[in-house]
PDB file of C-alpha atoms in Angstrom:
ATOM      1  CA  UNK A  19     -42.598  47.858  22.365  1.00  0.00           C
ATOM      2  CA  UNK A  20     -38.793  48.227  21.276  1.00  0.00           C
ATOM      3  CA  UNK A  21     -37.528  45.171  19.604  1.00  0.00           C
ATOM      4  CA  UNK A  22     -33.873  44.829  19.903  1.00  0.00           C
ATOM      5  CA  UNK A  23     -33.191  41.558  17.919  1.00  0.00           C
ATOM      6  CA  UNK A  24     -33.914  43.424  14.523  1.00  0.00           C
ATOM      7  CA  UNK A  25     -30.785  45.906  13.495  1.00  0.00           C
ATOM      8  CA  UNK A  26     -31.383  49.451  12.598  1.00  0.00           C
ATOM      9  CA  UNK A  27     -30.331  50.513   9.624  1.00  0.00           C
ATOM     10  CA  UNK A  28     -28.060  53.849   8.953  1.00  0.00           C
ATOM     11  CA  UNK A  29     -28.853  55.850   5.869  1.00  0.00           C
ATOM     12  CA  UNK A  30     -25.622  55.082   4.085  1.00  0.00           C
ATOM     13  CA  UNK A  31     -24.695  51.573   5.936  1.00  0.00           C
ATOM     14  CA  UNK A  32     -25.473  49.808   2.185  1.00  0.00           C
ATOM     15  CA  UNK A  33     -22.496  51.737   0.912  1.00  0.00           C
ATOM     16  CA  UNK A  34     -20.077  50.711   3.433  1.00  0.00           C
ATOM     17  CA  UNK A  35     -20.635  47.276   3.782  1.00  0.00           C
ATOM     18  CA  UNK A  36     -19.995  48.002  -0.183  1.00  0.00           C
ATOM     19  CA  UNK A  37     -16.600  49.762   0.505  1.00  0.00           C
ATOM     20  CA  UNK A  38     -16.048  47.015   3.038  1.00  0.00           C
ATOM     21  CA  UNK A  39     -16.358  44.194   1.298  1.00  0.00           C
ATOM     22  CA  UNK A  40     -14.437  45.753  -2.037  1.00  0.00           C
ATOM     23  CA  UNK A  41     -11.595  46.672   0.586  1.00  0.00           C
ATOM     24  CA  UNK A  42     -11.571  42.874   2.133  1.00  0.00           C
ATOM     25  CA  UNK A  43     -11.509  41.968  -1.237  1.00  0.00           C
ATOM     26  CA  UNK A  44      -8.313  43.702  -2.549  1.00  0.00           C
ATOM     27  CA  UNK A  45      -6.702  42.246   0.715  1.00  0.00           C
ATOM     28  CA  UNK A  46      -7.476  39.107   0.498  1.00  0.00           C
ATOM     29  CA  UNK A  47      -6.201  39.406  -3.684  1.00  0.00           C
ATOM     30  CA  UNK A  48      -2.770  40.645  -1.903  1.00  0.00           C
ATOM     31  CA  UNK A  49      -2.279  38.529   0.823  1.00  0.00           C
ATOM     32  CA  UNK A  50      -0.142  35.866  -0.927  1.00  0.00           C
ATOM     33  CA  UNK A  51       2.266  38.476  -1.744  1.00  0.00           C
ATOM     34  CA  UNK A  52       2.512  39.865   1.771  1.00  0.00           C
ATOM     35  CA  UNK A  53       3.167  35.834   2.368  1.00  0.00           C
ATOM     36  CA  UNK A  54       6.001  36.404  -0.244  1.00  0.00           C
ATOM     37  CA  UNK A  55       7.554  39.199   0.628  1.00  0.00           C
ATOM     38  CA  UNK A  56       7.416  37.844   4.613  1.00  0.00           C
ATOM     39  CA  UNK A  57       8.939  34.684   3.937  1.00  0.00           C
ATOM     40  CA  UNK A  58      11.922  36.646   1.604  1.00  0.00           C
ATOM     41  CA  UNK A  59      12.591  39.593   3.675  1.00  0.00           C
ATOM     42  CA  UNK A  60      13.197  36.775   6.851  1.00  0.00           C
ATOM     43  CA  UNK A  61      15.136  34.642   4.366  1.00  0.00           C
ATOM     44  CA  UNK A  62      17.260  37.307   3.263  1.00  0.00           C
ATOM     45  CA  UNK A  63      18.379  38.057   6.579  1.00  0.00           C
ATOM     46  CA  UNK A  64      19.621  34.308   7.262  1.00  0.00           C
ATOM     47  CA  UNK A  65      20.811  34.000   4.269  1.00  0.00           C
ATOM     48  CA  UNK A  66      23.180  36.909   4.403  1.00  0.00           C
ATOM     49  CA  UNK A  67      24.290  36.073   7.621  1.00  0.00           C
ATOM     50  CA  UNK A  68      25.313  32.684   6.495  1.00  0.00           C
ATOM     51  CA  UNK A  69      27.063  34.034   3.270  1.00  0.00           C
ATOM     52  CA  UNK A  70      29.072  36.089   6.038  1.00  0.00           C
ATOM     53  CA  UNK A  71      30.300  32.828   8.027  1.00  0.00           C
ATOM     54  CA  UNK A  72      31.532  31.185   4.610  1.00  0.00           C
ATOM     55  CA  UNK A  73      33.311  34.393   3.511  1.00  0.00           C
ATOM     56  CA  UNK A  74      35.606  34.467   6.981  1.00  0.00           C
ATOM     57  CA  UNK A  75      35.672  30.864   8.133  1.00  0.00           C
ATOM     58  CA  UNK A  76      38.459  31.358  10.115  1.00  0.00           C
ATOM     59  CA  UNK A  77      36.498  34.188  12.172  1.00  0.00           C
ATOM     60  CA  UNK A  78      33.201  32.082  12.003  1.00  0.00           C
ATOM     61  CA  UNK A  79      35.165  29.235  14.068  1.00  0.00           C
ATOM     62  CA  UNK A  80      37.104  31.962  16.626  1.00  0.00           C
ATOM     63  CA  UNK A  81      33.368  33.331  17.123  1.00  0.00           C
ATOM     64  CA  UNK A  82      32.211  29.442  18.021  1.00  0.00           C
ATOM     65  CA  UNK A  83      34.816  28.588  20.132  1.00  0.00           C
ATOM     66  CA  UNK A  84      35.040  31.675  22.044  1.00  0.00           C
ATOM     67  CA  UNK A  85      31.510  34.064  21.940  1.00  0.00           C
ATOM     68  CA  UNK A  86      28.888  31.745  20.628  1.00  0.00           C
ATOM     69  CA  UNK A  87      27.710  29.237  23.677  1.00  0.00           C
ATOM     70  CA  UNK A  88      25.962  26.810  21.614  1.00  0.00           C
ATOM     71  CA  UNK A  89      24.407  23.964  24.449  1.00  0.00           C
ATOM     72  CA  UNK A  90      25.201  20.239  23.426  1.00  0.00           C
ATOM     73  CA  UNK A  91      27.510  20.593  20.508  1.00  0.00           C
ATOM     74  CA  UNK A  92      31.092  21.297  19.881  1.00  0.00           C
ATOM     75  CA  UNK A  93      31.767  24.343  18.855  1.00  0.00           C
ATOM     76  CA  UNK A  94      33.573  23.235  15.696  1.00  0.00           C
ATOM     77  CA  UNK A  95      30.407  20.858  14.366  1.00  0.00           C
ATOM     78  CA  UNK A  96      28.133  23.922  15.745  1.00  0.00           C
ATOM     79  CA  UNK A  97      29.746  26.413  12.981  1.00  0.00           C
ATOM     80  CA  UNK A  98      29.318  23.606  10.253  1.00  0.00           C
ATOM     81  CA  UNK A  99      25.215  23.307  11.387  1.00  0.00           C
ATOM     82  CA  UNK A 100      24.626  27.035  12.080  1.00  0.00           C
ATOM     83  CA  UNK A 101      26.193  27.845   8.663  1.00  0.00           C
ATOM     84  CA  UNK A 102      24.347  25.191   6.951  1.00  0.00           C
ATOM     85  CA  UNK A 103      21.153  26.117   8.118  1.00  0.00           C
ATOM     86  CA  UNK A 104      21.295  29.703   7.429  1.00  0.00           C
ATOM     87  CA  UNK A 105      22.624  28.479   3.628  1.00  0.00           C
ATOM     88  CA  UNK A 106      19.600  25.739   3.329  1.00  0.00           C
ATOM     89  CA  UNK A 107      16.487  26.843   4.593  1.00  0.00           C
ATOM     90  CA  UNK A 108      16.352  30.175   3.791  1.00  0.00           C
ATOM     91  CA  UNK A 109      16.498  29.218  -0.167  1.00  0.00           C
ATOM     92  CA  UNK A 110      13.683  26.711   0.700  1.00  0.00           C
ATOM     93  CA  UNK A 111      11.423  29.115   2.219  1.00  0.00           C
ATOM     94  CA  UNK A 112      12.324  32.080  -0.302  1.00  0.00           C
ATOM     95  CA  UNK A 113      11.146  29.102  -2.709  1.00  0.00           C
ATOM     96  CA  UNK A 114       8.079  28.057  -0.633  1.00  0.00           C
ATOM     97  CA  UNK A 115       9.295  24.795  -0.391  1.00  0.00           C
ATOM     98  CA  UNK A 116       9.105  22.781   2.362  1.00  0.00           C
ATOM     99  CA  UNK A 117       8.239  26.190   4.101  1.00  0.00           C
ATOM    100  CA  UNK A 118       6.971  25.206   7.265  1.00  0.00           C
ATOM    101  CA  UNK A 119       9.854  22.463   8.009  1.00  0.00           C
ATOM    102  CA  UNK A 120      11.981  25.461   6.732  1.00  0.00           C
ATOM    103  CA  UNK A 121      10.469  28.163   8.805  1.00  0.00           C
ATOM    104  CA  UNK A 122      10.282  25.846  12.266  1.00  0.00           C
ATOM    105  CA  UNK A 123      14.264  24.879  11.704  1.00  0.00           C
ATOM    106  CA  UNK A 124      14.745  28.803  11.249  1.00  0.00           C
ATOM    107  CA  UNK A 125      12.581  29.859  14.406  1.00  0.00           C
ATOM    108  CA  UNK A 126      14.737  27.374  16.364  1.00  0.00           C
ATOM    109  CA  UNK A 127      17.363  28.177  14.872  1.00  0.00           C
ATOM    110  CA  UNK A 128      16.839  31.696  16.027  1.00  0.00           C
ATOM    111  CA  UNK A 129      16.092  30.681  19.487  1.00  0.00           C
ATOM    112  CA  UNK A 130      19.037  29.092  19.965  1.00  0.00           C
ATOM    113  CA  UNK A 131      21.138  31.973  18.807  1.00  0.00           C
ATOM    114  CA  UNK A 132      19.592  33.987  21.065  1.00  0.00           C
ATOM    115  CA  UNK A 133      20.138  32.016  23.902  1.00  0.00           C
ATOM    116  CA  UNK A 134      24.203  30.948  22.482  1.00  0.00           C
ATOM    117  CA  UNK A 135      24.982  34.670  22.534  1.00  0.00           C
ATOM    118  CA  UNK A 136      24.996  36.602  25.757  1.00  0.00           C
ATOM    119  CA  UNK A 137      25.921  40.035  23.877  1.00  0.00           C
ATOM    120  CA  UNK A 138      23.439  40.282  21.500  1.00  0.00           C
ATOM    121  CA  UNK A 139      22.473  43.860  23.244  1.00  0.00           C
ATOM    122  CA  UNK A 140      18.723  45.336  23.186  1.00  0.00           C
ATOM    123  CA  UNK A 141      18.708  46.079  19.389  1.00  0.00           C
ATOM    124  CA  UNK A 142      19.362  42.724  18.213  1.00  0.00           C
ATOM    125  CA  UNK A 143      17.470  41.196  20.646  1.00  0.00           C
ATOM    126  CA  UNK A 144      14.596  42.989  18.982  1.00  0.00           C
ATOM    127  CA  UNK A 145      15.480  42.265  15.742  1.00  0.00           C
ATOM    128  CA  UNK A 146      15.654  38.575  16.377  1.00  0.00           C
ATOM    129  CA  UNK A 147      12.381  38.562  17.791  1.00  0.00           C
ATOM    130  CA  UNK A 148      10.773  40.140  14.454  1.00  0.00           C
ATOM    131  CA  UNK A 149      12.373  37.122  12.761  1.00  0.00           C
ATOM    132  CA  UNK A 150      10.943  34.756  15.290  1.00  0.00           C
ATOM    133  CA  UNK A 151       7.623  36.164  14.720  1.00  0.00           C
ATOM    134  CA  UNK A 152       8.134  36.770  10.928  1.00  0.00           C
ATOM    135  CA  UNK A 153       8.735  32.616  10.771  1.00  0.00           C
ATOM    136  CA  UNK A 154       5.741  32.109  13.117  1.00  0.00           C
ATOM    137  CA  UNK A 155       3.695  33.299  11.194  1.00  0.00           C
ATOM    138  CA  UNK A 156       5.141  31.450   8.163  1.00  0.00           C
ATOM    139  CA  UNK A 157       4.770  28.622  10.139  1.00  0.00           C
ATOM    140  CA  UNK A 158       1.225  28.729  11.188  1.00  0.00           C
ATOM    141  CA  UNK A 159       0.013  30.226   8.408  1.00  0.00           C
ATOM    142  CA  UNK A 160       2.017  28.270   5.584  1.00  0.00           C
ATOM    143  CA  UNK A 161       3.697  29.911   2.691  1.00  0.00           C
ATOM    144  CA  UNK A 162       0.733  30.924   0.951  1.00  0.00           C
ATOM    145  CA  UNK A 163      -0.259  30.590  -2.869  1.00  0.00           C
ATOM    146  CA  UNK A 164       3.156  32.016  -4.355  1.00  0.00           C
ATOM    147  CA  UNK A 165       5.017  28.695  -3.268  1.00  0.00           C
ATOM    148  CA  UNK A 166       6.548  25.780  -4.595  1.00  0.00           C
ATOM    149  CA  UNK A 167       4.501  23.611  -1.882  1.00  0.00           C
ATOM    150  CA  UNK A 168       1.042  24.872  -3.312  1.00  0.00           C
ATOM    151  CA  UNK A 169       2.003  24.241  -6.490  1.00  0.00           C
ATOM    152  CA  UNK A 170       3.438  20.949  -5.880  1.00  0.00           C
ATOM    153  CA  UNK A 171       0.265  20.588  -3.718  1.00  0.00           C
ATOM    154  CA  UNK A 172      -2.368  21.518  -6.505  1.00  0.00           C
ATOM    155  CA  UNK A 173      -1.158  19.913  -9.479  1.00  0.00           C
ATOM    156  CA  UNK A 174       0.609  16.704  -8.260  1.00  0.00           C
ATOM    157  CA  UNK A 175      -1.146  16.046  -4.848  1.00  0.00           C
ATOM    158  CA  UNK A 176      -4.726  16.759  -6.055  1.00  0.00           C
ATOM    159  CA  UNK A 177      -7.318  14.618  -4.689  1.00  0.00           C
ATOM    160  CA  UNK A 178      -9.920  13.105  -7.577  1.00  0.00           C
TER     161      UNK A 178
END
């Protein structure tokens, strides 16, 4: 009789569930710098773009009032919030602070310029949706061990 609930053994399996678990290992050791260097490179991005509306006000505002179809707010107080949020909560998710807040006001953020601009054309398009799911994942997953929140988390927020 054949008994199918016991595995069968390859010659050799020993070694890879070795290799396996080494690899898993050395992943798991890198992943908060993958959470890093996600929440930067998506930072980066909003942050230049915001250092580019406070270097040419004056074309930040014409861009507002006459591309940028931002729903409920005037185009005026729209340029002041758009530029404030790509100033603010990039440097708090770069910092891994208040990440999550920081990476849902982003991912909205992004939403909404998506939907404000009619001729953001198939590359940007694209590009926007690599941010949205570059802050999704921040989002769900949190800003990992190289953050000011699990710092703040571990030595102030402790439990015992």
């Amino acid at each position: 009789m054949i008994d199918y609930a016991t595995p069968i053994s390859a010659p050799g399996s020993n070694r890879w569930r070795f290799l396996s678990h080494r690899w898993g290992g050395w992943l798991n050791a890198a992943a908060p710098v993958g959470d890093l260097l996600l929440r930067l490179w998506v930072a980066w991005a909003f942050w230049v773009s915001g250092l580019t509306k406070v270097q040419s006000w004056d074309s930040t505002l014409y861009l507002f009032e006459n591309e940028y179809a931002v729903p409920l707010l005037p185009p005026e107080l729209a340029a002041y919030a758009g530029t404030c949020a790509e100033l603010v909560f990039p440097v708090l998710l770069a910092l891994g602070l208040g990440a999550r807040f920081a990476a849902f006001a982003l991912w909205v953020f992004n939403g909404v310029a998506v939907l404000s601009y009619s001729d953001l054309g198939a590359a940007g398009l694209e590009q926007h949706k690599v941010w949205g799911l570059m802050l999704l994942v921040s989002l769900l997953h949190g800003p990992g061990t190289v953050s000011l929140d699990h710092l703040i988390r571990r030595r102030w927020l402790a439990e015992g």
